PDB file of C-alpha atoms in Angstrom:
ATOM      1  CA  UNK A  28       6.857  -2.954   1.718  1.00 81.00           C
ATOM      2  CA  UNK A  29       5.746  -1.187  -1.071  1.00 96.00           C
ATOM      3  CA  UNK A  30       3.636  -4.022  -3.562  1.00 97.00           C
ATOM      4  CA  UNK A  31       4.504  -4.433  -6.614  1.00 98.00           C
ATOM      5  CA  UNK A  32       1.072  -4.185  -8.990  1.00 98.00           C
ATOM      6  CA  UNK A  33       0.396  -5.488 -12.731  1.00 98.00           C
ATOM      7  CA  UNK A  34      -0.049  -2.219 -14.415  1.00 98.00           C
ATOM      8  CA  UNK A  35      -2.307  -3.890 -17.101  1.00 97.00           C
ATOM      9  CA  UNK A  36      -3.206  -7.467 -18.362  1.00 95.00           C
ATOM     10  CA  UNK A  37      -0.605  -6.602 -20.760  1.00 93.00           C
ATOM     11  CA  UNK A  38       1.255  -3.703 -19.325  1.00 95.00           C
ATOM     12  CA  UNK A  39       4.635  -3.839 -16.745  1.00 98.00           C
ATOM     13  CA  UNK A  40       4.365  -4.401 -12.943  1.00 98.00           C
ATOM     14  CA  UNK A  41       4.277  -0.533 -10.937  1.00 98.00           C
ATOM     15  CA  UNK A  42       4.854   0.052  -7.388  1.00 98.00           C
ATOM     16  CA  UNK A  43       1.948   0.398  -5.482  1.00 98.00           C
ATOM     17  CA  UNK A  44       2.898   4.307  -4.416  1.00 98.00           C
ATOM     18  CA  UNK A  45       5.243   5.830  -6.932  1.00 98.00           C
ATOM     19  CA  UNK A  46       8.285   8.645  -6.352  1.00 98.00           C
ATOM     20  CA  UNK A  47       7.330  11.893  -8.921  1.00 98.00           C
ATOM     21  CA  UNK A  48       9.519  14.014  -9.919  1.00 98.00           C
ATOM     22  CA  UNK A  49       8.210  16.552 -11.232  1.00 98.00           C
ATOM     23  CA  UNK A  50       9.832  19.101  -8.862  1.00 97.00           C
ATOM     24  CA  UNK A  51      13.238  17.826  -8.771  1.00 98.00           C
ATOM     25  CA  UNK A  52      14.862  21.248  -9.392  1.00 98.00           C
ATOM     26  CA  UNK A  53      13.188  23.091  -6.548  1.00 98.00           C
ATOM     27  CA  UNK A  54      15.048  20.358  -4.301  1.00 98.00           C
ATOM     28  CA  UNK A  55      18.627  21.463  -4.005  1.00 96.00           C
ATOM     29  CA  UNK A  56      20.245  18.425  -3.609  1.00 98.00           C
ATOM     30  CA  UNK A  57      23.654  17.378  -4.606  1.00 98.00           C
ATOM     31  CA  UNK A  58      23.769  14.665  -7.951  1.00 98.00           C
ATOM     32  CA  UNK A  59      25.217  11.932  -4.720  1.00 98.00           C
ATOM     33  CA  UNK A  60      21.930  13.616  -2.572  1.00 98.00           C
ATOM     34  CA  UNK A  61      19.717  12.374  -5.062  1.00 98.00           C
ATOM     35  CA  UNK A  62      20.621   9.223  -5.540  1.00 98.00           C
ATOM     36  CA  UNK A  63      21.042   8.827  -2.141  1.00 98.00           C
ATOM     37  CA  UNK A  64      16.674   9.622  -2.219  1.00 98.00           C
ATOM     38  CA  UNK A  65      16.360   7.307  -4.984  1.00 98.00           C
ATOM     39  CA  UNK A  66      17.715   4.394  -3.121  1.00 98.00           C
ATOM     40  CA  UNK A  67      15.891   5.224  -0.245  1.00 98.00           C
ATOM     41  CA  UNK A  68      12.627   5.112  -1.932  1.00 98.00           C
ATOM     42  CA  UNK A  69      13.813   2.175  -3.978  1.00 98.00           C
ATOM     43  CA  UNK A  70      15.084   0.488  -0.691  1.00 98.00           C
ATOM     44  CA  UNK A  71      11.276   1.031   0.817  1.00 98.00           C
ATOM     45  CA  UNK A  72       9.811  -0.161  -2.193  1.00 98.00           C
ATOM     46  CA  UNK A  73       8.784   2.300  -4.580  1.00 98.00           C
ATOM     47  CA  UNK A  74      10.614   1.145  -7.668  1.00 98.00           C
ATOM     48  CA  UNK A  75       8.878   3.271 -10.597  1.00 98.00           C
ATOM     49  CA  UNK A  76       9.626   7.005 -11.017  1.00 98.00           C
ATOM     50  CA  UNK A  77       7.680   9.459 -12.558  1.00 98.00           C
ATOM     51  CA  UNK A  78       9.120  12.735 -15.517  1.00 98.00           C
ATOM     52  CA  UNK A  79       8.131  14.234 -18.249  1.00 98.00           C
ATOM     53  CA  UNK A  80      10.639  15.963 -20.726  1.00 98.00           C
ATOM     54  CA  UNK A  81       9.563  19.687 -19.464  1.00 98.00           C
ATOM     55  CA  UNK A  82       9.739  19.230 -15.699  1.00 98.00           C
ATOM     56  CA  UNK A  83      12.137  22.138 -14.310  1.00 97.00           C
ATOM     57  CA  UNK A  84      12.097  23.958 -17.049  1.00 96.00           C
ATOM     58  CA  UNK A  85      13.642  20.271 -19.075  1.00 97.00           C
ATOM     59  CA  UNK A  86      15.950  19.908 -16.156  1.00 98.00           C
ATOM     60  CA  UNK A  87      14.385  17.718 -14.556  1.00 98.00           C
ATOM     61  CA  UNK A  88      15.186  14.849 -16.022  1.00 98.00           C
ATOM     62  CA  UNK A  89      18.944  15.708 -16.543  1.00 98.00           C
ATOM     63  CA  UNK A  90      19.318  16.180 -12.833  1.00 98.00           C
ATOM     64  CA  UNK A  91      17.868  12.636 -12.024  1.00 98.00           C
ATOM     65  CA  UNK A  92      20.040  11.428 -14.810  1.00 98.00           C
ATOM     66  CA  UNK A  93      23.367  12.817 -13.213  1.00 98.00           C
ATOM     67  CA  UNK A  94      22.119  11.028  -9.575  1.00 98.00           C
ATOM     68  CA  UNK A  95      21.796   7.653 -12.134  1.00 98.00           C
ATOM     69  CA  UNK A  96      25.584   8.057 -13.624  1.00 98.00           C
ATOM     70  CA  UNK A  97      26.654   7.381 -10.166  1.00 98.00           C
ATOM     71  CA  UNK A  98      25.846   4.608  -9.767  1.00 98.00           C
ATOM     72  CA  UNK A  99      24.177   3.009 -12.986  1.00 97.00           C
ATOM     73  CA  UNK A 100      22.775  -0.449 -11.625  1.00 97.00           C
ATOM     74  CA  UNK A 101      20.114   0.886 -10.105  1.00 98.00           C
ATOM     75  CA  UNK A 102      18.596   1.466 -13.793  1.00 98.00           C
ATOM     76  CA  UNK A 103      17.732  -2.247 -13.232  1.00 98.00           C
ATOM     77  CA  UNK A 104      15.299  -1.908 -10.367  1.00 98.00           C
ATOM     78  CA  UNK A 105      13.559   0.454 -11.355  1.00 98.00           C
ATOM     79  CA  UNK A 106      10.664   1.518 -13.478  1.00 98.00           C
ATOM     80  CA  UNK A 107      11.058   4.813 -15.668  1.00 98.00           C
ATOM     81  CA  UNK A 108       7.926   6.874 -17.235  1.00 99.00           C
ATOM     82  CA  UNK A 109       8.512   9.585 -18.703  1.00 98.00           C
ATOM     83  CA  UNK A 110       6.222  12.033 -21.293  1.00 98.00           C
ATOM     84  CA  UNK A 111       5.832  14.049 -24.326  1.00 98.00           C
ATOM     85  CA  UNK A 112       4.058  16.545 -26.692  1.00 98.00           C
ATOM     86  CA  UNK A 113       4.146  19.780 -24.378  1.00 98.00           C
ATOM     87  CA  UNK A 114       6.565  22.416 -25.989  1.00 97.00           C
ATOM     88  CA  UNK A 115       6.584  24.873 -23.809  1.00 97.00           C
ATOM     89  CA  UNK A 116       8.016  28.434 -23.719  1.00 96.00           C
ATOM     90  CA  UNK A 117      11.771  28.459 -22.403  1.00 93.00           C
ATOM     91  CA  UNK A 118      14.750  29.998 -22.715  1.00 92.00           C
ATOM     92  CA  UNK A 119      16.383  26.878 -23.862  1.00 88.00           C
ATOM     93  CA  UNK A 120      13.229  27.218 -27.005  1.00 92.00           C
ATOM     94  CA  UNK A 121      13.840  31.232 -27.866  1.00 92.00           C
ATOM     95  CA  UNK A 122      11.509  30.840 -31.297  1.00 91.00           C
ATOM     96  CA  UNK A 123       8.700  29.432 -29.755  1.00 94.00           C
ATOM     97  CA  UNK A 124       5.451  32.132 -29.441  1.00 96.00           C
ATOM     98  CA  UNK A 125       3.323  30.137 -28.044  1.00 97.00           C
ATOM     99  CA  UNK A 126       2.844  27.012 -25.154  1.00 97.00           C
ATOM    100  CA  UNK A 127       1.514  24.376 -27.540  1.00 98.00           C
ATOM    101  CA  UNK A 128       0.964  20.645 -28.056  1.00 98.00           C
ATOM    102  CA  UNK A 129       3.264  18.279 -30.883  1.00 98.00           C
ATOM    103  CA  UNK A 130       2.237  14.652 -31.394  1.00 98.00           C
ATOM    104  CA  UNK A 131       3.735  14.351 -34.144  1.00 98.00           C
ATOM    105  CA  UNK A 132       6.221  11.569 -35.398  1.00 98.00           C
ATOM    106  CA  UNK A 133       9.309  14.164 -35.302  1.00 98.00           C
ATOM    107  CA  UNK A 134       8.492  15.247 -31.800  1.00 98.00           C
ATOM    108  CA  UNK A 135       7.905  12.159 -30.682  1.00 98.00           C
ATOM    109  CA  UNK A 136      10.959  10.579 -31.678  1.00 98.00           C
ATOM    110  CA  UNK A 137      12.927  13.047 -31.455  1.00 98.00           C
ATOM    111  CA  UNK A 138      11.898  13.663 -28.017  1.00 98.00           C
ATOM    112  CA  UNK A 139      12.270  10.535 -26.194  1.00 98.00           C
ATOM    113  CA  UNK A 140      15.818  10.492 -28.112  1.00 98.00           C
ATOM    114  CA  UNK A 141      16.488  13.783 -25.937  1.00 98.00           C
ATOM    115  CA  UNK A 142      14.779  12.150 -22.535  1.00 98.00           C
ATOM    116  CA  UNK A 143      17.367   8.898 -23.062  1.00 98.00           C
ATOM    117  CA  UNK A 144      20.399  10.894 -23.398  1.00 98.00           C
ATOM    118  CA  UNK A 145      19.225  13.311 -20.335  1.00 98.00           C
ATOM    119  CA  UNK A 146      17.897  10.282 -17.926  1.00 98.00           C
ATOM    120  CA  UNK A 147      21.102   8.399 -19.798  1.00 98.00           C
ATOM    121  CA  UNK A 148      19.795   5.485 -20.099  1.00 98.00           C
ATOM    122  CA  UNK A 149      18.861   3.034 -22.815  1.00 98.00           C
ATOM    123  CA  UNK A 150      15.360   2.557 -22.891  1.00 98.00           C
ATOM    124  CA  UNK A 151      11.727   3.839 -21.591  1.00 98.00           C
ATOM    125  CA  UNK A 152       9.287   1.694 -20.061  1.00 98.00           C
ATOM    126  CA  UNK A 153       6.498   3.563 -20.328  1.00 98.00           C
ATOM    127  CA  UNK A 154       6.232   6.790 -22.313  1.00 99.00           C
ATOM    128  CA  UNK A 155       3.153   8.691 -22.042  1.00 99.00           C
ATOM    129  CA  UNK A 156       1.121  11.644 -24.427  1.00 98.00           C
ATOM    130  CA  UNK A 157       1.052  14.096 -21.735  1.00 98.00           C
ATOM    131  CA  UNK A 158      -1.670  16.015 -23.013  1.00 98.00           C
ATOM    132  CA  UNK A 159      -4.735  15.994 -25.729  1.00 98.00           C
ATOM    133  CA  UNK A 160      -3.705  17.241 -28.808  1.00 98.00           C
ATOM    134  CA  UNK A 161      -6.689  18.748 -31.173  1.00 98.00           C
ATOM    135  CA  UNK A 162      -4.049  18.448 -34.204  1.00 98.00           C
ATOM    136  CA  UNK A 163      -3.757  14.233 -33.385  1.00 98.00           C
ATOM    137  CA  UNK A 164      -3.004  12.163 -36.101  1.00 98.00           C
ATOM    138  CA  UNK A 165      -3.701   8.099 -34.353  1.00 98.00           C
ATOM    139  CA  UNK A 166      -2.070   6.730 -36.695  1.00 98.00           C
ATOM    140  CA  UNK A 167       0.844   8.980 -37.011  1.00 98.00           C
ATOM    141  CA  UNK A 168       0.969   8.429 -33.584  1.00 98.00           C
ATOM    142  CA  UNK A 169       1.223   5.270 -33.914  1.00 98.00           C
ATOM    143  CA  UNK A 170       3.603   4.685 -36.562  1.00 98.00           C
ATOM    144  CA  UNK A 171       6.607   6.923 -33.708  1.00 98.00           C
ATOM    145  CA  UNK A 172       5.501   4.690 -31.296  1.00 98.00           C
ATOM    146  CA  UNK A 173       5.847   1.451 -33.664  1.00 98.00           C
ATOM    147  CA  UNK A 174       9.754   2.714 -34.316  1.00 98.00           C
ATOM    148  CA  UNK A 175      10.221   4.139 -30.866  1.00 98.00           C
ATOM    149  CA  UNK A 176       9.123  -0.459 -29.351  1.00 98.00           C
ATOM    150  CA  UNK A 177      11.217  -2.191 -32.585  1.00 98.00           C
ATOM    151  CA  UNK A 178      14.353   0.006 -31.875  1.00 98.00           C
ATOM    152  CA  UNK A 179      14.324  -1.187 -28.084  1.00 98.00           C
ATOM    153  CA  UNK A 180      13.876   2.250 -26.819  1.00 98.00           C
ATOM    154  CA  UNK A 181       9.767   2.073 -24.951  1.00 98.00           C
ATOM    155  CA  UNK A 182       8.477  -1.055 -23.626  1.00 98.00           C
ATOM    156  CA  UNK A 183       5.045   0.701 -23.440  1.00 98.00           C
ATOM    157  CA  UNK A 184       2.976   3.365 -23.747  1.00 98.00           C
ATOM    158  CA  UNK A 185       0.287   5.451 -22.333  1.00 98.00           C
ATOM    159  CA  UNK A 186      -1.224   8.673 -22.071  1.00 98.00           C
ATOM    160  CA  UNK A 187      -1.642  11.047 -19.458  1.00 98.00           C
ATOM    161  CA  UNK A 188      -5.426  13.546 -19.575  1.00 98.00           C
ATOM    162  CA  UNK A 189      -6.949  11.699 -21.866  1.00 98.00           C
ATOM    163  CA  UNK A 190     -10.930  11.344 -22.444  1.00 98.00           C
ATOM    164  CA  UNK A 191     -12.103   8.278 -22.724  1.00 98.00           C
ATOM    165  CA  UNK A 192     -13.334   9.636 -26.445  1.00 98.00           C
ATOM    166  CA  UNK A 193      -9.593  10.184 -27.335  1.00 98.00           C
ATOM    167  CA  UNK A 194      -8.223   6.709 -25.177  1.00 98.00           C
ATOM    168  CA  UNK A 195     -10.344   4.549 -27.510  1.00 98.00           C
ATOM    169  CA  UNK A 196      -8.544   6.657 -30.332  1.00 98.00           C
ATOM    170  CA  UNK A 197      -5.339   6.140 -29.760  1.00 98.00           C
ATOM    171  CA  UNK A 198      -5.877   2.585 -28.971  1.00 98.00           C
ATOM    172  CA  UNK A 199      -8.358   1.874 -32.392  1.00 98.00           C
ATOM    173  CA  UNK A 200      -4.192   2.235 -34.142  1.00 98.00           C
ATOM    174  CA  UNK A 201      -1.773   0.562 -32.015  1.00 98.00           C
ATOM    175  CA  UNK A 202      -0.958  -3.613 -31.918  1.00 95.00           C
ATOM    176  CA  UNK A 203      -0.568  -3.207 -27.945  1.00 96.00           C
ATOM    177  CA  UNK A 204      -2.951  -1.946 -25.023  1.00 98.00           C
ATOM    178  CA  UNK A 205      -2.056   1.697 -23.747  1.00 98.00           C
ATOM    179  CA  UNK A 206      -1.148   0.568 -20.119  1.00 98.00           C
ATOM    180  CA  UNK A 207      -2.168   3.579 -18.541  1.00 98.00           C
ATOM    181  CA  UNK A 208      -3.525   6.344 -18.396  1.00 98.00           C
ATOM    182  CA  UNK A 209      -2.100   9.280 -15.602  1.00 98.00           C
ATOM    183  CA  UNK A 210      -5.281  12.168 -14.604  1.00 98.00           C
ATOM    184  CA  UNK A 211      -5.366  14.147 -11.714  1.00 98.00           C
ATOM    185  CA  UNK A 212      -7.457  12.261  -8.686  1.00 98.00           C
ATOM    186  CA  UNK A 213      -8.249  14.284  -5.414  1.00 98.00           C
ATOM    187  CA  UNK A 214     -10.964  15.452  -2.689  1.00 98.00           C
ATOM    188  CA  UNK A 215     -10.577  18.972  -4.237  1.00 98.00           C
ATOM    189  CA  UNK A 216     -11.276  17.316  -8.194  1.00 98.00           C
ATOM    190  CA  UNK A 217     -12.353  14.410  -8.947  1.00 98.00           C
ATOM    191  CA  UNK A 218     -13.912  15.224 -12.038  1.00 98.00           C
ATOM    192  CA  UNK A 219     -12.742  11.781 -13.687  1.00 98.00           C
ATOM    193  CA  UNK A 220     -14.261   9.042 -11.390  1.00 98.00           C
ATOM    194  CA  UNK A 221     -17.860  10.600 -12.661  1.00 98.00           C
ATOM    195  CA  UNK A 222     -17.178  11.651 -16.131  1.00 98.00           C
ATOM    196  CA  UNK A 223     -16.382   7.631 -17.884  1.00 98.00           C
ATOM    197  CA  UNK A 224     -12.478   8.359 -17.332  1.00 98.00           C
ATOM    198  CA  UNK A 225     -12.210   5.533 -14.623  1.00 98.00           C
ATOM    199  CA  UNK A 226     -15.195   3.073 -15.474  1.00 98.00           C
ATOM    200  CA  UNK A 227     -13.504   2.829 -19.289  1.00 98.00           C
ATOM    201  CA  UNK A 228      -9.984   1.935 -17.260  1.00 98.00           C
ATOM    202  CA  UNK A 229     -12.025  -0.113 -14.703  1.00 98.00           C
ATOM    203  CA  UNK A 230     -13.162  -2.253 -17.950  1.00 98.00           C
ATOM    204  CA  UNK A 231     -10.375  -2.193 -19.214  1.00 98.00           C
ATOM    205  CA  UNK A 232      -8.385  -3.533 -16.044  1.00 98.00           C
ATOM    206  CA  UNK A 233      -5.813  -0.707 -16.380  1.00 98.00           C
ATOM    207  CA  UNK A 234      -5.002   0.997 -13.383  1.00 98.00           C
ATOM    208  CA  UNK A 235      -4.512   4.447 -13.864  1.00 98.00           C
ATOM    209  CA  UNK A 236      -1.597   6.751 -12.466  1.00 98.00           C
ATOM    210  CA  UNK A 237      -3.081   9.411 -10.149  1.00 98.00           C
ATOM    211  CA  UNK A 238      -1.128  13.217  -9.948  1.00 98.00           C
ATOM    212  CA  UNK A 239      -1.756  15.749  -7.576  1.00 97.00           C
ATOM    213  CA  UNK A 240      -3.144  13.560  -4.812  1.00 98.00           C
ATOM    214  CA  UNK A 241      -2.911  16.300  -2.160  1.00 97.00           C
ATOM    215  CA  UNK A 242      -3.761  19.547  -4.693  1.00 96.00           C
ATOM    216  CA  UNK A 243      -0.593  20.781  -4.704  1.00 93.00           C
ATOM    217  CA  UNK A 244      -1.249  22.268  -1.371  1.00 93.00           C
ATOM    218  CA  UNK A 245      -4.519  23.628  -1.653  1.00 94.00           C
ATOM    219  CA  UNK A 246      -6.204  21.291   1.081  1.00 94.00           C
ATOM    220  CA  UNK A 247      -3.819  21.585   3.479  1.00 95.00           C
ATOM    221  CA  UNK A 248      -3.913  25.953   3.319  1.00 94.00           C
ATOM    222  CA  UNK A 249      -6.324  26.924   0.872  1.00 95.00           C
ATOM    223  CA  UNK A 250      -9.164  28.900   2.560  1.00 97.00           C
ATOM    224  CA  UNK A 251     -12.596  29.401  -0.082  1.00 97.00           C
ATOM    225  CA  UNK A 252     -15.666  27.467   1.701  1.00 97.00           C
ATOM    226  CA  UNK A 253     -15.184  23.783  -0.063  1.00 98.00           C
ATOM    227  CA  UNK A 254     -10.945  24.153   0.561  1.00 98.00           C
ATOM    228  CA  UNK A 255     -12.067  24.452   4.196  1.00 98.00           C
ATOM    229  CA  UNK A 256     -15.194  21.821   3.839  1.00 98.00           C
ATOM    230  CA  UNK A 257     -13.046  19.275   2.876  1.00 98.00           C
ATOM    231  CA  UNK A 258      -9.723  19.755   5.353  1.00 98.00           C
ATOM    232  CA  UNK A 259     -12.660  19.977   8.315  1.00 98.00           C
ATOM    233  CA  UNK A 260     -14.310  16.131   7.430  1.00 98.00           C
ATOM    234  CA  UNK A 261     -10.484  14.577   6.855  1.00 98.00           C
ATOM    235  CA  UNK A 262      -9.260  16.116   9.971  1.00 98.00           C
ATOM    236  CA  UNK A 263     -12.351  14.556  11.322  1.00 98.00           C
ATOM    237  CA  UNK A 264     -11.775  10.687  10.036  1.00 98.00           C
ATOM    238  CA  UNK A 265      -7.946  10.919  10.647  1.00 98.00           C
ATOM    239  CA  UNK A 266      -8.983  11.016  14.276  1.00 98.00           C
ATOM    240  CA  UNK A 267     -11.854   8.092  13.355  1.00 98.00           C
ATOM    241  CA  UNK A 268      -8.799   6.222  11.572  1.00 98.00           C
ATOM    242  CA  UNK A 269      -5.468   6.816  13.763  1.00 98.00           C
ATOM    243  CA  UNK A 270      -3.367   8.356  10.508  1.00 98.00           C
ATOM    244  CA  UNK A 271      -1.423  10.944  11.254  1.00 97.00           C
ATOM    245  CA  UNK A 272      -2.175  13.865   9.666  1.00 97.00           C
ATOM    246  CA  UNK A 273      -4.870  14.387   6.670  1.00 98.00           C
ATOM    247  CA  UNK A 274      -2.045  13.649   3.128  1.00 97.00           C
ATOM    248  CA  UNK A 275      -2.595   9.829   4.707  1.00 98.00           C
ATOM    249  CA  UNK A 276      -6.487  10.305   4.306  1.00 98.00           C
ATOM    250  CA  UNK A 277      -6.538  11.700   1.263  1.00 98.00           C
ATOM    251  CA  UNK A 278      -4.076   8.740  -0.286  1.00 98.00           C
ATOM    252  CA  UNK A 279      -6.322   6.370   1.687  1.00 98.00           C
ATOM    253  CA  UNK A 280      -9.544   7.841   0.013  1.00 98.00           C
ATOM    254  CA  UNK A 281      -7.617   7.820  -3.569  1.00 98.00           C
ATOM    255  CA  UNK A 282      -6.626   4.163  -3.356  1.00 98.00           C
ATOM    256  CA  UNK A 283     -10.511   3.331  -2.491  1.00 98.00           C
ATOM    257  CA  UNK A 284     -11.151   3.857  -5.909  1.00 98.00           C
ATOM    258  CA  UNK A 285     -12.402   0.196  -7.591  1.00 98.00           C
ATOM    259  CA  UNK A 286      -9.866   1.665 -10.476  1.00 98.00           C
ATOM    260  CA  UNK A 287      -7.005   0.961  -7.955  1.00 98.00           C
ATOM    261  CA  UNK A 288      -4.848   4.531  -8.845  1.00 98.00           C
ATOM    262  CA  UNK A 289      -1.409   3.804  -7.774  1.00 98.00           C
ATOM    263  CA  UNK A 290      -0.473   7.630  -6.248  1.00 98.00           C
ATOM    264  CA  UNK A 291       1.933   9.628  -7.087  1.00 98.00           C
ATOM    265  CA  UNK A 292       4.043  11.332  -4.206  1.00 98.00           C
ATOM    266  CA  UNK A 293       5.458  14.456  -5.202  1.00 96.00           C
ATOM    267  CA  UNK A 294       7.721  15.385  -2.247  1.00 97.00           C
ATOM    268  CA  UNK A 295      11.479  14.958  -2.016  1.00 97.00           C
ATOM    269  CA  UNK A 296      11.700  14.742   1.624  1.00 97.00           C
ATOM    270  CA  UNK A 297      12.102  10.801   2.895  1.00 98.00           C
ATOM    271  CA  UNK A 298       9.537  11.166   5.844  1.00 97.00           C
ATOM    272  CA  UNK A 299       6.639  12.219   3.471  1.00 96.00           C
ATOM    273  CA  UNK A 300       7.150   8.990   1.255  1.00 98.00           C
ATOM    274  CA  UNK A 301       7.298   7.164   4.395  1.00 97.00           C
ATOM    275  CA  UNK A 302       3.779   9.217   5.463  1.00 96.00           C
ATOM    276  CA  UNK A 303       2.297   7.674   2.359  1.00 98.00           C
ATOM    277  CA  UNK A 304       4.059   3.980   2.584  1.00 98.00           C
ATOM    278  CA  UNK A 305       2.260   4.126   6.082  1.00 97.00           C
ATOM    279  CA  UNK A 306      -1.401   5.094   4.536  1.00 97.00           C
ATOM    280  CA  UNK A 307      -1.247   2.331   3.054  1.00 98.00           C
ATOM    281  CA  UNK A 308      -2.286   0.327   5.782  1.00 97.00           C
ATOM    282  CA  UNK A 309      -5.170   2.104   6.433  1.00 98.00           C
ATOM    283  CA  UNK A 310      -8.881   1.714   4.728  1.00 97.00           C
ATOM    284  CA  UNK A 311     -11.799   4.290   4.954  1.00 98.00           C
ATOM    285  CA  UNK A 312     -15.503   2.145   4.435  1.00 98.00           C
ATOM    286  CA  UNK A 313     -17.837   3.454   2.077  1.00 98.00           C
ATOM    287  CA  UNK A 314     -19.133   5.988   4.433  1.00 98.00           C
ATOM    288  CA  UNK A 315     -16.204   8.035   5.246  1.00 98.00           C
ATOM    289  CA  UNK A 316     -15.773   8.168   1.217  1.00 98.00           C
ATOM    290  CA  UNK A 317     -18.384   9.443   0.580  1.00 98.00           C
ATOM    291  CA  UNK A 318     -17.897  12.249   3.760  1.00 98.00           C
ATOM    292  CA  UNK A 319     -15.023  13.635   1.534  1.00 98.00           C
ATOM    293  CA  UNK A 320     -17.133  13.839  -1.475  1.00 98.00           C
ATOM    294  CA  UNK A 321     -20.047  15.420  -0.063  1.00 98.00           C
ATOM    295  CA  UNK A 322     -17.496  17.855   1.889  1.00 98.00           C
ATOM    296  CA  UNK A 323     -15.809  18.848  -1.223  1.00 98.00           C
ATOM    297  CA  UNK A 324     -19.475  19.237  -3.553  1.00 98.00           C
ATOM    298  CA  UNK A 325     -21.076  20.340  -0.558  1.00 97.00           C
ATOM    299  CA  UNK A 326     -24.355  18.722  -0.655  1.00 98.00           C
ATOM    300  CA  UNK A 327     -24.938  15.447  -0.568  1.00 97.00           C
ATOM    301  CA  UNK A 328     -25.313  12.667  -3.233  1.00 96.00           C
ATOM    302  CA  UNK A 329     -28.648  12.421  -5.545  1.00 95.00           C
TER     303      UNK A 329
END
């Protein structure tokens, strides 16, 4: 069973693995099948779900909401994360000429209202600013957050893909702490482990959410020198720890970081979800962790 953990000192409790729904539109499930999958991973202890307004060309929240409407009681058993601020060129917004970011108060509030409608819920547990916006006015974002909190539409706030400086800027305008920074962490790309991002979160005792833990599948099929090196090393360690597959080693590698990231699972197959849960029992030694580091970097530590 997956345990609940404190996301941050004043934040919510999340399951230590998170189910991602960014590919929901690709899963070709009926509403009943979507609900069945949701109930299955909730029964296994994965109660936190990750969304964004833009996922599936603005369709994934709606697809999830349709499933949730079949059994509204499941809402009380889950924690919903969603994101805003990316504006995509889309057939739904034919007037847009370029993808861009919008952290204006008006857009944040509008985006949340749209997400609530699509998800068919009255409250979002955690709202994240999806990408850093060069034009972000921190005071204006704070106004939006305060209004949404006061209205009961959002309980907690966080960010995604923010640098430590960007995190601190926004935090300086808020009365309550940001509860997470959702960042990319995988054996092919773990810059956040070296640029101060994870150090800052460890300092604040705030857990990151880790997206793209499996590097979009590149670790399994990529043919670059780095991808081949990493895959070969993961296979050796898989054999050493008795893992069923290298993705279990990857989840263990991500979780070994001292900021205690919560990996986001991207698969809509319950067997893959169960495999990620089984990875919770795998512990890597420091040496095994650094062997993956060295395979990725192509050299040893300085």
